Amino acid sequence: MHFLWADHAYLRVGFTNAHWIGPDMVRTNQPWPFQLAHWKKKGIRTVINLRGGKGSFYYLEKYACEKLGLILEDFGLTSRSLPTAQEFRDAKALFERIQYPALLHCKSGADRAGMMSVLYCHFHLGQPIEVAAQQLSMKYLHMKAGMTGVLDHLFEVYLRDVAPKGVPFYDWTQSEDYDPAAIKANFTASWWGTLMTEKLLRRE
């Protein structure tokens, strides 16, 4: 019951927020077991969970993946803070080693899924950041105006201050110049965006 109501799973029975973002990756919101079975039939081999390994949703998902023979990868992210240098390394390594086709998801399929989709498009597909960053948009229900807009701010800072110097995005994240706390401190969400993400939509 917790999964159904507290996790808003009832909203995801008929809506998956699913989008193929490359030839071997689809992004979605939190899938139900029957939806995982559907993706298994579509050829999905690996499921990347961006929500962490606790909660009713996780045990249900883990059981379903084991039953279906899907590989479950846990890669916890937050939509209110920026990835650390280590998390960027881990994300890059993840995309290099997993079995494809793969599915990545968070709760709504909007914010953390958006961030990870940017990294997939950049690290795995080789898209420039200005193109890959389009994975963070209202098309996928991402709210730039709220607290989750700090994710957009990261790429805006890179494109404005770092890219013109010819420094690759990954190299920047591994350098002493990358300061996620300072970047977050310089970001201000709008009041109405914050109302949407924190009170109405209750994004994780």
GROMACS .gro file of C-alpha atoms in nm:
model
  204
    1MET     CA    1   0.000   0.000   0.000
    2HIS     CA    2   0.291   0.235   0.072
    3PHE     CA    3   0.418   0.186  -0.284
    4LEU     CA    4   0.073   0.245  -0.426
    5TRP     CA    5  -0.015   0.566  -0.241
    6ALA     CA    6   0.287   0.724  -0.071
    7ASP     CA    7   0.509   0.658  -0.373
    8HIS     CA    8   0.234   0.776  -0.612
    9ALA     CA    9   0.254   0.444  -0.798
   10TYR     CA   10  -0.114   0.468  -0.892
   11LEU     CA   11  -0.024   0.759  -1.121
   12ARG     CA   12   0.224   0.540  -1.309
   13VAL     CA   13  -0.005   0.251  -1.398
   14GLY     CA   14  -0.088   0.398  -1.737
   15PHE     CA   15   0.182   0.664  -1.767
   16THR     CA   16   0.549   0.568  -1.793
   17ASN     CA   17   0.713   0.891  -1.915
   18ALA     CA   18   0.913   0.659  -2.141
   19HIS     CA   19   1.144   0.795  -2.410
   20TRP     CA   20   1.417   0.623  -2.609
   21ILE     CA   21   1.716   0.856  -2.585
   22GLY     CA   22   1.951   0.646  -2.792
   23PRO     CA   23   1.963   0.317  -2.980
   24ASP     CA   24   2.022   0.124  -2.657
   25MET     CA   25   1.874   0.329  -2.372
   26VAL     CA   26   1.522   0.420  -2.261
   27ARG     CA   27   1.436   0.654  -1.973
   28THR     CA   28   1.117   0.610  -1.769
   29ASN     CA   29   0.956   0.682  -1.435
   30GLN     CA   30   0.947   0.417  -1.161
   31PRO     CA   31   0.826   0.101  -1.336
   32TRP     CA   32   0.573  -0.147  -1.206
   33PRO     CA   33   0.669  -0.517  -1.230
   34PHE     CA   34   0.429  -0.567  -1.523
   35GLN     CA   35   0.598  -0.275  -1.700
   36LEU     CA   36   0.939  -0.431  -1.642
   37ALA     CA   37   0.804  -0.748  -1.802
   38HIS     CA   38   0.700  -0.538  -2.102
   39TRP     CA   39   1.049  -0.387  -2.132
   40LYS     CA   40   1.203  -0.732  -2.099
   41LYS     CA   41   1.004  -0.836  -2.406
   42LYS     CA   42   1.136  -0.525  -2.583
   43GLY     CA   43   1.490  -0.651  -2.528
   44ILE     CA   44   1.593  -0.458  -2.216
   45ARG     CA   45   1.871  -0.638  -2.027
   46THR     CA   46   1.974  -0.389  -1.758
   47VAL     CA   47   1.769  -0.163  -1.529
   48ILE     CA   48   1.944   0.137  -1.371
   49ASN     CA   49   1.769   0.251  -1.053
   50LEU     CA   50   1.858   0.610  -0.960
   51ARG     CA   51   1.653   0.620  -0.638
   52GLY     CA   52   1.875   0.421  -0.404
   53GLY     CA   53   1.819   0.084  -0.242
   54LYS     CA   54   1.556   0.148   0.024
   55GLY     CA   55   1.177   0.163   0.028
   56SER     CA   56   0.884  -0.050  -0.081
   57PHE     CA   57   0.940   0.038  -0.447
   58TYR     CA   58   1.292  -0.104  -0.434
   59TYR     CA   59   1.207  -0.445  -0.292
   60LEU     CA   60   0.928  -0.485  -0.544
   61GLU     CA   61   1.157  -0.382  -0.828
   62LYS     CA   62   1.442  -0.605  -0.710
   63TYR     CA   63   1.211  -0.906  -0.687
   64ALA     CA   64   1.068  -0.837  -1.033
   65CYS     CA   65   1.412  -0.802  -1.190
   66GLU     CA   66   1.530  -1.128  -1.032
   67LYS     CA   67   1.218  -1.307  -1.154
   68LEU     CA   68   1.252  -1.165  -1.506
   69GLY     CA   69   1.627  -1.218  -1.534
   70LEU     CA   70   1.702  -0.846  -1.560
   71ILE     CA   71   2.025  -0.700  -1.423
   72LEU     CA   72   1.950  -0.434  -1.161
   73GLU     CA   73   2.209  -0.159  -1.115
   74ASP     CA   74   2.164   0.079  -0.820
   75PHE     CA   75   2.305   0.426  -0.879
   76GLY     CA   76   2.158   0.669  -0.629
   77LEU     CA   77   2.136   1.037  -0.723
   78THR     CA   78   1.962   1.342  -0.581
   79SER     CA   79   1.783   1.611  -0.779
   80ARG     CA   80   1.871   1.889  -0.532
   81SER     CA   81   2.250   1.851  -0.530
   82LEU     CA   82   2.514   1.805  -0.798
   83PRO     CA   83   2.714   1.489  -0.864
   84THR     CA   84   3.057   1.464  -0.707
   85ALA     CA   85   3.371   1.398  -0.909
   86GLN     CA   86   3.350   1.035  -0.798
   87GLU     CA   87   2.989   1.004  -0.913
   88PHE     CA   88   3.085   1.134  -1.256
   89ARG     CA   89   3.360   0.871  -1.272
   90ASP     CA   90   3.117   0.603  -1.160
   91ALA     CA   91   2.854   0.709  -1.415
   92LYS     CA   92   3.106   0.700  -1.699
   93ALA     CA   93   3.227   0.357  -1.589
   94LEU     CA   94   2.868   0.234  -1.556
   95PHE     CA   95   2.785   0.320  -1.916
   96GLU     CA   96   3.104   0.145  -2.029
   97ARG     CA   97   3.034  -0.186  -1.854
   98ILE     CA   98   2.660  -0.251  -1.847
   99GLN     CA   99   2.477  -0.483  -2.081
  100TYR     CA  100   2.261  -0.302  -2.334
  101PRO     CA  101   1.981  -0.230  -2.415
  102ALA     CA  102   1.917  -0.067  -2.079
  103LEU     CA  103   1.648   0.128  -1.895
  104LEU     CA  104   1.720   0.407  -1.648
  105HIS     CA  105   1.463   0.553  -1.411
  106CYS     CA  106   1.401   0.765  -1.104
  107LYS     CA  107   1.058   0.827  -0.948
  108SER     CA  108   0.902   1.061  -1.204
  109GLY     CA  109   1.148   1.011  -1.490
  110ALA     CA  110   1.213   1.385  -1.498
  111ASP     CA  111   1.504   1.512  -1.288
  112ARG     CA  112   1.750   1.242  -1.185
  113ALA     CA  113   1.662   1.048  -1.498
  114GLY     CA  114   1.726   1.370  -1.687
  115MET     CA  115   2.069   1.417  -1.533
  116MET     CA  116   2.169   1.058  -1.600
  117SER     CA  117   2.034   1.085  -1.954
  118VAL     CA  118   2.258   1.386  -2.015
  119LEU     CA  119   2.557   1.183  -1.900
  120TYR     CA  120   2.455   0.885  -2.114
  121CYS     CA  121   2.420   1.106  -2.421
  122HIS     CA  122   2.754   1.274  -2.356
  123PHE     CA  123   2.966   0.983  -2.231
  124HIS     CA  124   2.814   0.697  -2.431
  125LEU     CA  125   2.682   0.863  -2.747
  126GLY     CA  126   2.944   1.138  -2.766
  127GLN     CA  127   2.695   1.423  -2.790
  128PRO     CA  128   2.826   1.770  -2.700
  129ILE     CA  129   2.699   1.901  -2.367
  130GLU     CA  130   2.482   2.167  -2.529
  131VAL     CA  131   2.293   1.890  -2.710
  132ALA     CA  132   2.294   1.631  -2.430
  133ALA     CA  133   2.165   1.889  -2.179
  134GLN     CA  134   1.836   1.899  -2.368
  135GLN     CA  135   1.748   1.583  -2.175
  136LEU     CA  136   1.662   1.824  -1.892
  137SER     CA  137   1.344   1.979  -2.028
  138MET     CA  138   0.969   2.003  -1.978
  139LYS     CA  139   0.931   1.742  -2.252
  140TYR     CA  140   1.026   1.495  -1.980
  141LEU     CA  141   0.843   1.692  -1.703
  142HIS     CA  142   1.165   1.842  -1.565
  143MET     CA  143   1.111   2.166  -1.372
  144LYS     CA  144   1.398   2.407  -1.435
  145ALA     CA  145   1.238   2.683  -1.228
  146GLY     CA  146   1.232   2.482  -0.905
  147MET     CA  147   1.506   2.348  -0.678
  148THR     CA  148   1.568   2.081  -0.941
  149GLY     CA  149   1.690   2.357  -1.172
  150VAL     CA  150   2.031   2.330  -1.006
  151LEU     CA  151   2.093   2.044  -1.249
  152ASP     CA  152   2.045   2.279  -1.545
  153HIS     CA  153   2.260   2.538  -1.371
  154LEU     CA  154   2.555   2.297  -1.368
  155PHE     CA  155   2.561   2.270  -1.746
  156GLU     CA  156   2.494   2.641  -1.792
  157VAL     CA  157   2.800   2.720  -1.580
  158TYR     CA  158   3.012   2.478  -1.780
  159LEU     CA  159   2.900   2.614  -2.118
  160ARG     CA  160   2.941   2.975  -2.007
  161ASP     CA  161   3.264   2.964  -1.808
  162VAL     CA  162   3.454   2.647  -1.895
  163ALA     CA  163   3.373   2.524  -2.246
  164PRO     CA  164   3.506   2.845  -2.411
  165LYS     CA  165   3.848   2.757  -2.265
  166GLY     CA  166   3.844   2.425  -2.450
  167VAL     CA  167   3.823   2.211  -2.136
  168PRO     CA  168   3.617   1.891  -2.189
  169PHE     CA  169   3.324   1.848  -1.953
  170TYR     CA  170   3.454   1.527  -1.793
  171ASP     CA  171   3.801   1.673  -1.740
  172TRP     CA  172   3.646   1.972  -1.566
  173THR     CA  173   3.446   1.752  -1.328
  174GLN     CA  174   3.768   1.575  -1.229
  175SER     CA  175   3.966   1.894  -1.170
  176GLU     CA  176   4.005   2.114  -0.864
  177ASP     CA  177   3.808   2.381  -1.048
  178TYR     CA  178   3.490   2.176  -1.018
  179ASP     CA  179   3.316   2.280  -0.696
  180PRO     CA  180   2.960   2.142  -0.682
  181ALA     CA  181   2.886   2.312  -0.349
  182ALA     CA  182   2.982   2.654  -0.486
  183ILE     CA  183   2.782   2.601  -0.804
  184LYS     CA  184   2.476   2.506  -0.600
  185ALA     CA  185   2.524   2.806  -0.371
  186ASN     CA  186   2.510   3.038  -0.673
  187PHE     CA  187   2.177   2.896  -0.789
  188THR     CA  188   1.844   3.048  -0.690
  189ALA     CA  189   1.514   2.880  -0.769
  190SER     CA  190   1.199   3.083  -0.833
  191TRP     CA  191   0.931   3.086  -0.564
  192TRP     CA  192   0.667   2.935  -0.790
  193GLY     CA  193   0.904   2.668  -0.919
  194THR     CA  194   0.994   2.576  -0.564
  195LEU     CA  195   0.625   2.555  -0.477
  196MET     CA  196   0.575   2.315  -0.766
  197THR     CA  197   0.869   2.082  -0.700
  198GLU     CA  198   0.869   2.086  -0.320
  199LYS     CA  199   0.501   2.108  -0.226
  200LEU     CA  200   0.278   2.009  -0.516
  201LEU     CA  201   0.484   1.756  -0.713
  202ARG     CA  202   0.697   1.654  -0.414
  203ARG     CA  203   0.993   1.560  -0.627
  204GLU     CA  204   1.259   1.346  -0.459
   0.00000   0.00000   0.00000
